CSV table of C-alpha atoms in Angstrom, one decimal:
chain,number,residue,atom,x,y,z
V,237,MET,CA,-29.9,-0.7,-33.2
V,238,MET,CA,-30.6,1.0,-29.9
V,239,ALA,CA,-29.0,-1.9,-28.2
V,240,MET,CA,-25.7,-1.5,-30.2
V,241,LEU,CA,-25.8,2.1,-29.7
V,242,SER,CA,-25.9,1.3,-25.9
V,243,VAL,CA,-23.2,-1.0,-26.2
V,244,ILE,CA,-21.2,1.5,-28.1
V,245,LEU,CA,-21.8,4.4,-25.9
V,246,GLY,CA,-22.7,3.2,-22.6
V,247,ASP,CA,-20.9,1.9,-19.7
V,248,ALA,CA,-20.0,-1.6,-21.3
V,249,GLY,CA,-18.9,-0.4,-24.6
V,250,PRO,CA,-15.3,0.6,-25.7
V,251,MET,CA,-15.8,4.2,-24.4
V,252,GLN,CA,-16.1,2.8,-21.2
V,253,ARG,CA,-13.1,0.6,-21.3
V,254,LEU,CA,-11.4,3.9,-23.0
V,255,TRP,CA,-12.1,6.2,-19.7
V,256,PHE,CA,-12.0,3.0,-16.9
V,257,ARG,CA,-9.7,0.5,-18.6
V,258,ASP,CA,-12.1,-1.9,-17.2
V,259,HIS,CA,-15.3,-2.7,-15.0
V,260,GLY,CA,-15.7,-1.2,-11.8
V,261,SER,CA,-14.8,-4.0,-8.9
V,262,SER,CA,-17.2,-2.7,-6.3
V,263,THR,CA,-21.2,-2.9,-6.1
V,264,TYR,CA,-21.6,0.5,-6.5
V,265,ALA,CA,-19.0,1.1,-9.2
V,266,ALA,CA,-21.2,0.5,-12.3
V,267,GLU,CA,-23.8,3.2,-11.1
V,268,THR,CA,-20.6,5.5,-10.9
V,269,ASP,CA,-19.5,4.8,-14.5
V,270,HIS,CA,-23.2,5.0,-16.0
V,271,MET,CA,-23.5,8.2,-14.2
V,272,TYR,CA,-20.4,9.5,-15.5
V,273,MET,CA,-21.1,8.3,-19.1
V,274,PHE,CA,-24.4,9.7,-18.7
V,275,LEU,CA,-22.7,13.2,-18.2
V,276,LEU,CA,-20.4,12.6,-20.8
V,277,TRP,CA,-22.8,11.8,-23.7
V,278,LEU,CA,-24.6,14.7,-22.1
V,279,SER,CA,-22.0,17.1,-22.6
V,280,VAL,CA,-21.1,15.9,-25.9
V,281,ALA,CA,-24.8,16.3,-27.2
V,282,CYS,CA,-25.1,19.5,-25.9
V,283,PHE,CA,-21.9,21.2,-27.4
V,284,VAL,CA,-22.5,19.2,-30.7
V,285,GLY,CA,-25.9,20.9,-30.8
V,286,LEU,CA,-25.0,24.4,-29.8
V,287,MET,CA,-22.0,24.4,-32.3
V,288,ALA,CA,-23.9,23.3,-35.1
V,289,ALA,CA,-26.9,25.9,-34.2
V,290,MET,CA,-23.9,28.6,-34.1
V,291,VAL,CA,-22.6,27.4,-37.6
V,292,TYR,CA,-26.2,27.6,-38.9
V,293,PHE,CA,-27.0,31.1,-37.8
V,294,VAL,CA,-23.6,32.3,-38.6
V,295,ILE,CA,-24.2,31.2,-42.2
V,296,LYS,CA,-28.0,32.0,-42.5
V,297,TYR,CA,-27.5,35.6,-40.9
V,298,ARG,CA,-24.3,36.6,-42.2
V,299,TRP,CA,-24.3,40.0,-43.7
V,300,ARG,CA,-24.6,40.1,-47.3
V,301,LYS,CA,-22.9,43.2,-49.7
V,302,GLY,CA,-25.4,45.6,-50.4
V,303,GLN,CA,-28.3,44.5,-48.2
V,304,PRO,CA,-29.3,46.5,-45.4
V,305,ILE,CA,-28.6,45.2,-41.6
V,306,ILE,CA,-31.8,43.6,-40.1
V,307,ARG,CA,-32.5,44.7,-36.6
V,308,SER,CA,-32.4,41.7,-34.1
V,309,ALA,CA,-35.6,41.0,-32.0
V,310,GLY,CA,-35.2,41.9,-28.3
V,311,HIS,CA,-37.4,39.7,-26.8
V,312,ASN,CA,-38.7,36.3,-27.5
V,313,THR,CA,-40.9,34.7,-24.9
V,314,PRO,CA,-41.1,30.9,-26.0
V,315,MET,CA,-37.2,30.8,-26.8
V,316,GLU,CA,-36.5,32.3,-23.4
V,317,VAL,CA,-38.7,29.5,-21.5
V,318,THR,CA,-37.2,27.0,-23.5
V,319,TRP,CA,-33.6,27.8,-22.9
V,320,THR,CA,-34.5,28.5,-19.0
V,321,VAL,CA,-36.9,25.2,-18.4
V,322,LEU,CA,-35.0,22.7,-20.4
V,323,PRO,CA,-31.7,23.2,-18.8
V,324,THR,CA,-33.1,23.1,-15.4
V,325,ILE,CA,-35.0,19.9,-15.9
V,326,LEU,CA,-31.6,18.4,-17.1
V,327,LEU,CA,-29.8,19.9,-13.8
V,328,VAL,CA,-32.7,18.3,-11.6
V,329,VAL,CA,-32.1,14.8,-13.4
V,330,ILE,CA,-28.1,15.4,-12.8
V,331,PHE,CA,-28.8,16.2,-9.2
V,332,PHE,CA,-31.2,13.4,-8.2
V,333,LYS,CA,-29.1,10.6,-10.3
V,334,GLY,CA,-25.8,11.9,-9.0
V,335,PHE,CA,-27.5,12.1,-5.4
V,336,TRP,CA,-28.5,8.3,-5.0
V,337,VAL,CA,-25.1,7.3,-6.3
V,338,TYR,CA,-23.3,9.5,-4.0
V,339,ALA,CA,-25.6,8.5,-1.1
V,340,LYS,CA,-24.9,4.6,-1.8
V,341,GLN,CA,-21.4,5.3,-1.6
V,342,GLN,CA,-21.5,6.9,1.7
V,343,VAL,CA,-23.9,4.8,3.8
V,344,ALA,CA,-22.4,1.1,4.5
V,345,PRO,CA,-25.0,-1.7,4.9
V,346,ALA,CA,-25.7,-3.2,8.5
V,347,GLY,CA,-23.4,-5.8,9.4
V,348,ALA,CA,-20.3,-4.7,7.5
V,349,LEU,CA,-16.8,-6.0,8.6
V,350,GLN,CA,-15.6,-3.1,10.5
V,351,LEU,CA,-11.7,-2.1,10.0
V,352,THR,CA,-9.6,1.0,11.1
V,353,LEU,CA,-7.1,2.7,9.0
V,354,THR,CA,-4.6,5.1,10.0
V,355,ALA,CA,-2.4,7.1,7.5
V,356,LYS,CA,0.7,9.0,8.0
V,357,LYS,CA,3.6,10.2,5.7
V,358,TRP,CA,4.0,7.9,3.6
V,359,SER,CA,2.3,4.5,4.4
V,360,TRP,CA,-1.2,2.9,5.4
V,361,ASP,CA,-1.7,0.9,8.2
V,362,ILE,CA,-5.2,-1.4,8.4
V,363,GLN,CA,-6.2,-3.1,11.8
V,364,TYR,CA,-8.3,-5.9,11.7
V,365,PRO,CA,-11.0,-7.1,14.6
V,366,ASN,CA,-8.3,-9.6,15.6
V,367,GLY,CA,-5.7,-6.9,16.2
V,368,SER,CA,-3.7,-7.8,13.1
V,369,GLY,CA,-2.8,-5.7,10.5
V,370,SER,CA,-1.0,-6.4,7.1
V,371,THR,CA,1.1,-9.3,6.9
V,372,GLU,CA,2.1,-9.1,3.5
V,373,THR,CA,4.3,-6.4,1.3
V,374,THR,CA,4.8,-6.1,-2.3
V,375,LYS,CA,6.8,-3.6,-4.4
V,376,ILE,CA,5.6,-0.3,-6.3
V,377,GLY,CA,9.2,0.5,-8.0
V,378,ALA,CA,11.8,0.2,-5.5
V,379,VAL,CA,9.3,0.8,-2.2
V,380,ASP,CA,7.5,-1.6,-0.5
V,381,ILE,CA,3.9,-1.2,0.3
V,382,PRO,CA,1.6,-3.3,2.1
V,383,VAL,CA,-1.1,-5.8,1.0
V,384,PHE,CA,-4.7,-5.3,2.6
V,385,ILE,CA,-6.8,-8.6,2.8
V,386,VAL,CA,-10.6,-8.4,2.2
V,387,PRO,CA,-13.3,-10.9,1.6
V,388,GLU,CA,-15.3,-11.2,-1.6
V,389,ASP,CA,-18.9,-9.8,-1.9
V,390,THR,CA,-18.9,-8.9,1.6
V,391,PRO,CA,-19.5,-5.3,2.8
V,392,VAL,CA,-16.4,-3.6,4.2
V,393,GLU,CA,-16.3,-0.3,6.3
V,394,ILE,CA,-13.1,1.4,7.2
V,395,ARG,CA,-12.7,4.1,10.0
V,396,MET,CA,-9.9,6.3,8.7
V,397,THR,CA,-8.0,9.0,10.4
V,398,SER,CA,-4.6,10.5,9.8
V,399,GLU,CA,-1.4,10.9,12.1
V,400,ASP,CA,-0.1,14.2,10.4
V,401,VAL,CA,-1.5,15.7,7.0
V,402,ILE,CA,-4.7,15.4,4.8
V,403,HIS,CA,-4.4,12.3,2.9
V,404,SER,CA,-6.9,10.7,0.4
V,405,PHE,CA,-7.7,7.1,0.3
V,406,TRP,CA,-8.6,6.1,-3.4
V,407,VAL,CA,-9.0,2.7,-5.0
V,408,PRO,CA,-9.7,3.3,-8.5
V,409,ASP,CA,-11.2,-0.2,-9.1
V,410,PHE,CA,-14.0,0.8,-6.5
V,411,ARG,CA,-14.6,4.1,-8.3
V,412,MET,CA,-14.6,5.8,-4.7
V,413,LYS,CA,-12.2,7.9,-2.8
V,414,GLN,CA,-12.3,9.5,0.5
V,415,ASP,CA,-10.1,12.0,2.4
V,416,VAL,CA,-8.3,11.1,5.4
V,417,PHE,CA,-8.2,13.9,8.1
V,418,PRO,CA,-6.1,14.4,11.4
V,419,ASN,CA,-8.0,14.8,14.7
V,420,ARG,CA,-11.1,13.0,13.2
V,421,PHE,CA,-12.6,10.1,11.8
V,422,THR,CA,-14.0,9.6,8.0
V,423,LYS,CA,-15.6,6.5,6.9
V,424,TYR,CA,-15.2,4.5,3.3
V,425,TRP,CA,-17.1,1.7,2.3
V,426,PHE,CA,-17.4,-1.2,-0.4
V,427,GLN,CA,-18.3,-4.5,-1.3
V,428,SER,CA,-16.5,-6.3,-3.9
V,429,VAL,CA,-17.9,-8.3,-6.6
V,430,LYS,CA,-18.2,-11.7,-6.3
V,431,LEU,CA,-15.0,-13.5,-7.6
V,432,LYS,CA,-15.1,-15.8,-10.6
V,433,ALA,CA,-13.0,-18.7,-11.0
V,434,THR,CA,-11.1,-17.1,-13.6
V,435,ASP,CA,-9.9,-14.1,-11.2
V,436,ASN,CA,-6.2,-14.9,-10.7
V,437,ASP,CA,-4.2,-11.9,-10.3
V,438,ASN,CA,-1.6,-13.7,-8.1
V,439,PRO,CA,-1.6,-17.2,-9.3
V,440,ALA,CA,1.1,-18.2,-6.6
V,441,LEU,CA,-2.3,-18.1,-4.0
V,442,GLY,CA,-3.8,-21.2,-5.5
V,443,TYR,CA,-7.3,-19.9,-5.3
V,444,PRO,CA,-9.1,-17.0,-7.1
V,445,ASN,CA,-8.4,-13.5,-5.9
V,446,ARG,CA,-8.3,-9.9,-7.3
V,447,GLU,CA,-6.1,-7.1,-6.7
V,448,HIS,CA,-6.8,-3.6,-6.6
V,449,TRP,CA,-4.1,-0.6,-6.5
V,450,LEU,CA,-4.6,1.9,-3.5
V,451,PHE,CA,-3.3,5.7,-3.8
V,452,CYS,CA,-3.0,8.5,-1.8
V,453,ALA,CA,-5.2,11.2,-3.9
V,454,GLU,CA,-4.1,14.3,-1.9
V,455,TYR,CA,-0.6,15.6,-2.2
V,456,CYS,CA,0.9,15.5,1.1
V,457,GLY,CA,4.8,15.8,0.7
V,458,ASP,CA,8.2,14.5,-0.7
V,459,ASN,CA,7.0,11.0,-1.1
V,460,HIS,CA,3.1,11.3,-1.9
V,461,SER,CA,3.6,9.3,-5.2
V,462,GLU,CA,4.8,6.4,-3.3
V,463,MET,CA,2.2,6.3,-0.6
V,464,ALA,CA,0.4,3.1,-2.1
V,465,GLY,CA,-1.1,-0.2,-1.0
V,466,LEU,CA,-2.6,-3.2,-2.7
V,467,VAL,CA,-6.1,-4.5,-1.9
V,468,ARG,CA,-6.5,-8.1,-2.3
V,469,VAL,CA,-10.0,-9.8,-2.3
V,470,VAL,CA,-9.8,-13.5,-1.7
V,471,PRO,CA,-12.7,-15.9,-1.1
V,472,ARG,CA,-14.6,-15.7,2.0
V,473,GLU,CA,-13.5,-19.1,3.2
V,474,GLN,CA,-9.8,-18.1,2.8
V,475,PHE,CA,-10.3,-14.6,4.4
V,476,ALA,CA,-11.9,-16.6,7.7
V,477,ALA,CA,-8.9,-18.8,7.7
V,478,TRP,CA,-6.2,-15.9,7.6
V,479,MET,CA,-8.5,-14.2,10.3
V,480,ARG,CA,-8.2,-17.5,12.6
V,481,GLU,CA,-4.2,-17.6,12.0
V,482,PRO,CA,-2.8,-14.2,10.4
V,483,PHE,CA,0.9,-15.5,11.1
V,484,PRO,CA,2.2,-18.3,9.0
V,485,GLY,CA,3.2,-20.4,12.1
V,486,ALA,CA,5.9,-19.7,14.2
V,487,MET,CA,7.4,-16.9,12.1
V,488,PRO,CA,10.9,-15.9,13.2
V,489,MET,CA,10.4,-12.5,15.2
V,490,VAL,CA,13.1,-10.7,12.8
V,491,GLU,CA,10.9,-11.8,9.5
V,492,VAL,CA,7.8,-10.1,11.6
V,493,GLY,CA,9.8,-7.1,12.3
V,494,LYS,CA,11.1,-6.8,8.7
V,495,ILE,CA,7.6,-6.7,7.8
V,496,LEU,CA,6.2,-4.2,10.1
V,497,TYR,CA,9.3,-2.0,8.8
V,498,SER,CA,7.2,-1.6,5.5
V,499,THR,CA,3.8,-1.8,6.6
V,500,LYS,CA,4.1,0.7,9.5
V,501,GLY,CA,5.7,3.2,7.3
V,502,CYS,CA,9.2,3.0,8.9
V,503,ASN,CA,10.8,2.6,5.3
V,504,GLY,CA,9.4,6.0,4.4
V,505,CYS,CA,12.0,7.9,6.8
V,506,HIS,CA,14.7,5.2,7.8
V,507,THR,CA,16.9,2.9,5.4
V,508,THR,CA,18.2,-0.2,6.0
V,509,ASN,CA,21.5,0.2,4.1
V,510,GLY,CA,23.1,3.1,5.5
V,511,ASP,CA,21.9,5.9,3.6
V,512,ASP,CA,20.7,8.9,5.5
V,513,ASN,CA,17.2,9.8,5.0
V,514,THR,CA,14.4,12.1,7.1
V,515,GLY,CA,15.4,10.1,9.8
V,516,PRO,CA,18.6,8.2,10.8
V,517,THR,CA,19.2,4.6,9.1
V,518,TRP,CA,18.5,1.7,11.1
V,519,LYS,CA,21.8,-0.3,9.9
V,520,ASP,CA,24.0,-0.5,12.9
V,521,LEU,CA,21.8,2.1,14.9
V,522,TYR,CA,21.0,-0.4,17.8
V,523,GLY,CA,23.8,-0.2,20.3
V,524,SER,CA,25.1,2.7,18.9
V,525,THR,CA,25.2,6.1,21.1
V,526,ALA,CA,23.1,9.2,19.9
V,527,GLU,CA,23.8,12.6,21.1
V,528,TYR,CA,20.8,14.8,21.5
V,529,GLN,CA,19.9,18.3,21.6
V,530,ASP,CA,19.4,18.8,25.4
V,531,GLY,CA,23.0,17.9,25.5
V,532,SER,CA,22.4,14.3,27.0
V,533,SER,CA,23.5,10.8,25.2
V,534,TRP,CA,21.8,7.5,25.2
V,535,VAL,CA,22.8,4.0,24.0
V,536,LEU,CA,20.0,2.9,21.9
V,537,ASP,CA,18.9,-0.1,23.5
V,538,ASP,CA,15.3,-1.6,23.9
V,539,ASN,CA,14.2,1.3,26.3
V,540,ALA,CA,15.5,3.9,23.9
V,541,ILE,CA,14.0,2.5,20.8
V,542,ARG,CA,10.6,2.1,22.7
V,543,GLU,CA,10.5,5.7,23.9
V,544,ALA,CA,11.6,7.0,20.6
V,545,ILE,CA,8.7,5.0,18.6
V,546,TYR,CA,6.0,6.0,21.4
V,547,ASN,CA,7.0,9.5,22.4
V,548,PRO,CA,9.6,10.6,19.6
V,549,GLY,CA,9.5,14.3,20.8
V,550,ALA,CA,10.9,13.5,24.1
V,551,LYS,CA,14.5,13.5,22.9
V,552,VAL,CA,15.4,14.9,19.6
V,553,ARG,CA,18.8,13.9,18.0
V,554,ILE,CA,21.5,16.6,17.2
V,555,GLY,CA,21.0,17.7,13.9
V,556,ARG,CA,17.6,16.7,13.4
V,557,GLU,CA,14.1,17.7,13.5
V,558,ASN,CA,11.2,16.2,15.5
V,559,ARG,CA,9.1,15.0,12.3
V,560,MET,CA,8.2,11.7,13.5
V,561,PRO,CA,4.4,10.7,14.6
V,562,THR,CA,4.0,8.9,17.8
V,563,TYR,CA,3.0,5.5,17.1
V,564,GLN,CA,1.0,4.9,20.6
V,565,GLY,CA,-1.8,2.9,19.8
V,566,SER,CA,-0.9,2.1,16.6
V,567,ILE,CA,2.1,-0.3,17.3
V,568,ASN,CA,1.8,-2.8,20.4
V,569,SER,CA,4.0,-4.3,22.4
V,570,LYS,CA,4.4,-7.6,20.5
V,571,GLN,CA,5.1,-5.8,17.5
V,572,LEU,CA,7.3,-3.3,19.2
V,573,MET,CA,9.4,-6.7,20.1
V,574,ALA,CA,9.5,-7.5,16.5
V,575,ILE,CA,10.6,-4.2,15.0
V,576,ILE,CA,13.6,-4.4,17.8
V,577,ALA,CA,14.4,-7.8,17.0
V,578,PHE,CA,14.8,-6.6,13.1
V,579,MET,CA,16.8,-3.4,14.3
V,580,LYS,CA,19.3,-6.0,16.1
V,581,SER,CA,19.7,-8.5,13.2
V,582,ILE,CA,21.3,-5.4,10.8
V,583,SER,CA,23.3,-3.6,13.5
V,584,GLU,CA,26.6,-5.0,14.2
V,585,ASN,CA,26.5,-2.9,17.4
V,586,ALA,CA,23.9,-5.2,19.0
V,587,PRO,CA,25.2,-7.9,21.3
V,588,ALA,CA,24.6,-11.3,20.9
V,589,SER,CA,21.8,-12.8,23.3
V,590,ALA,CA,20.3,-15.9,24.4
V,591,GLY,CA,16.9,-14.4,24.9
V,592,ASP,CA,16.9,-13.4,21.0
V,593,GLU,CA,17.0,-17.2,20.1
V,594,LEU,CA,14.6,-18.2,23.1
V,595,TRP,CA,11.7,-15.3,22.0
V,596,GLY,CA,12.6,-15.6,18.5
V,597,SER,CA,9.1,-16.7,16.8
V,598,LEU,CA,5.6,-16.1,17.5
V,599,ASP,CA,2.4,-18.2,17.5
V,600,ALA,CA,-0.6,-17.9,15.4
V,601,GLN,CA,-2.0,-15.2,17.9
V,602,GLY,CA,1.2,-13.1,17.8
V,603,ASN,CA,2.6,-14.5,21.1
V,604,PRO,CA,6.3,-15.1,21.8
V,605,VAL,CA,7.0,-18.9,21.4
V,606,GLU,CA,9.8,-20.6,23.3
V,607,ALA,CA,11.7,-22.6,21.1
V,608,PRO,CA,12.2,-26.1,21.9
V,609,ALA,CA,15.5,-27.2,23.3
V,610,THR,CA,17.6,-29.7,21.1
V,611,GLY,CA,16.5,-33.2,21.8
V,612,ASP,CA,13.0,-32.1,22.8
V,613,ALA,CA,11.9,-30.8,19.5
V,614,PRO,CA,8.5,-32.2,18.2
V,615,ASP,CA,8.5,-34.2,14.7
V,616,GLY,CA,11.0,-36.8,15.8
V,617,GLY,CA,13.5,-34.7,17.3
V,618,GLN,CA,14.1,-32.2,14.6
V,619,THR,CA,16.3,-29.1,15.8
V,620,PRO,CA,14.1,-25.7,15.7
V,621,GLU,CA,16.5,-25.0,12.6
V,622,GLN,CA,14.8,-27.6,10.6
V,623,THR,CA,11.3,-26.6,11.7
V,624,PRO,CA,8.8,-24.7,9.4
V,625,GLN,CA,9.6,-21.6,11.2
V,626,ASP,CA,12.5,-21.3,8.5
V,627,GLN,CA,10.2,-21.2,5.6
V,628,PRO,CA,10.7,-17.9,3.7
V,629,ALA,CA,8.6,-15.4,5.1
V,630,ASP,CA,7.1,-14.1,1.5
V,631,GLN,CA,5.8,-17.9,0.6
V,632,PRO,CA,4.3,-19.2,3.4
V,633,ALA,CA,2.2,-22.6,2.6
V,634,GLY,CA,-1.4,-22.3,2.2
V,635,HIS,CA,-1.6,-18.9,3.4
V,636,PRO,CA,-3.8,-16.3,2.0
V,637,ALA,CA,-1.8,-13.4,2.8
V,638,ASP,CA,1.0,-15.5,1.0
V,639,GLY,CA,3.4,-13.2,3.2
V,640,GLY,CA,4.9,-12.5,6.7
V,641,GLY,CA,3.1,-12.1,10.0
V,642,GLU,CA,2.6,-9.4,12.3
V,643,GLY,CA,3.1,-9.4,16.2
């Protein structure tokens, strides 16, 4: 009987599924769920008990016609001690139970994988120890969001900061969220549960995996609801392989830039279809002439794009406000090259250049690769157009990220 009640009322039964939909996916999630269910049923028991006592006393001591009103007692020591001591004991139990759950969520185990997260309106960017970031995107509605890869059953500690306003890193399946502040670091850690052979949220990968939604839980502006991401848990061996080679073999630079456009949050302010937004559209931007508030004008070439990304306040275009944060330290020189290559590819103002073809791809370490000359191509004289670098960026064979690369 007690076991049945535990299943129905506890953190393994239908009430738990009603509130949380599924079991938590981190090692401390079960204790968080148990704490929540403990508080829920304690509150239900207290509420039902108080309401039952109220109804009983209202009926028992109601005034009856023709009877004199009985004067209530002004003092009852046993009752006063009881309603003081019992709630105090419950509060002490709640405090210590909650404190230990909280402490486990705040202190990462020694040897945890160290990642660095930067939040900005309205995107997330995570940097791995190998210098790589997200190499794949997915969609939430019509918005591209980054996919972050983490190993199963491994402690992961994320050092977080914001480039603008307060954000909040929240993965509901991990039962933990943490605010992200500008000008300071906060930390978030989790350890996913071990994958089962039946875990297959993304069948296209070809190996067990689970995917967890990431949201911003602190209102941060117009596109707050679209500031999302996907945390993909993969087997350790797949994660280790991705860390050795985060780029799916000589991916074209333009494809890398296209992915960075989404994973670095550029799509939050700049469109690629000509529509105006917070910032100017990237369509036909490269090679055009911009007029600035200081009276100068500048043809938007590589140097102008570089300054706009690393020092956006240096020149502000007429009719615009300086709302763009600096990407100094967030976008390295290789990534900058890829972004410029993508901007050129969608601009009719960009001049054709042999250099674009010569430095059109990256190797596994994100370094520019010289395309082999015709006749000197590997694999029996194939031309670059016949090599695997033309493989679609969103479906690299055997690659755990199942997506593009990053310079």
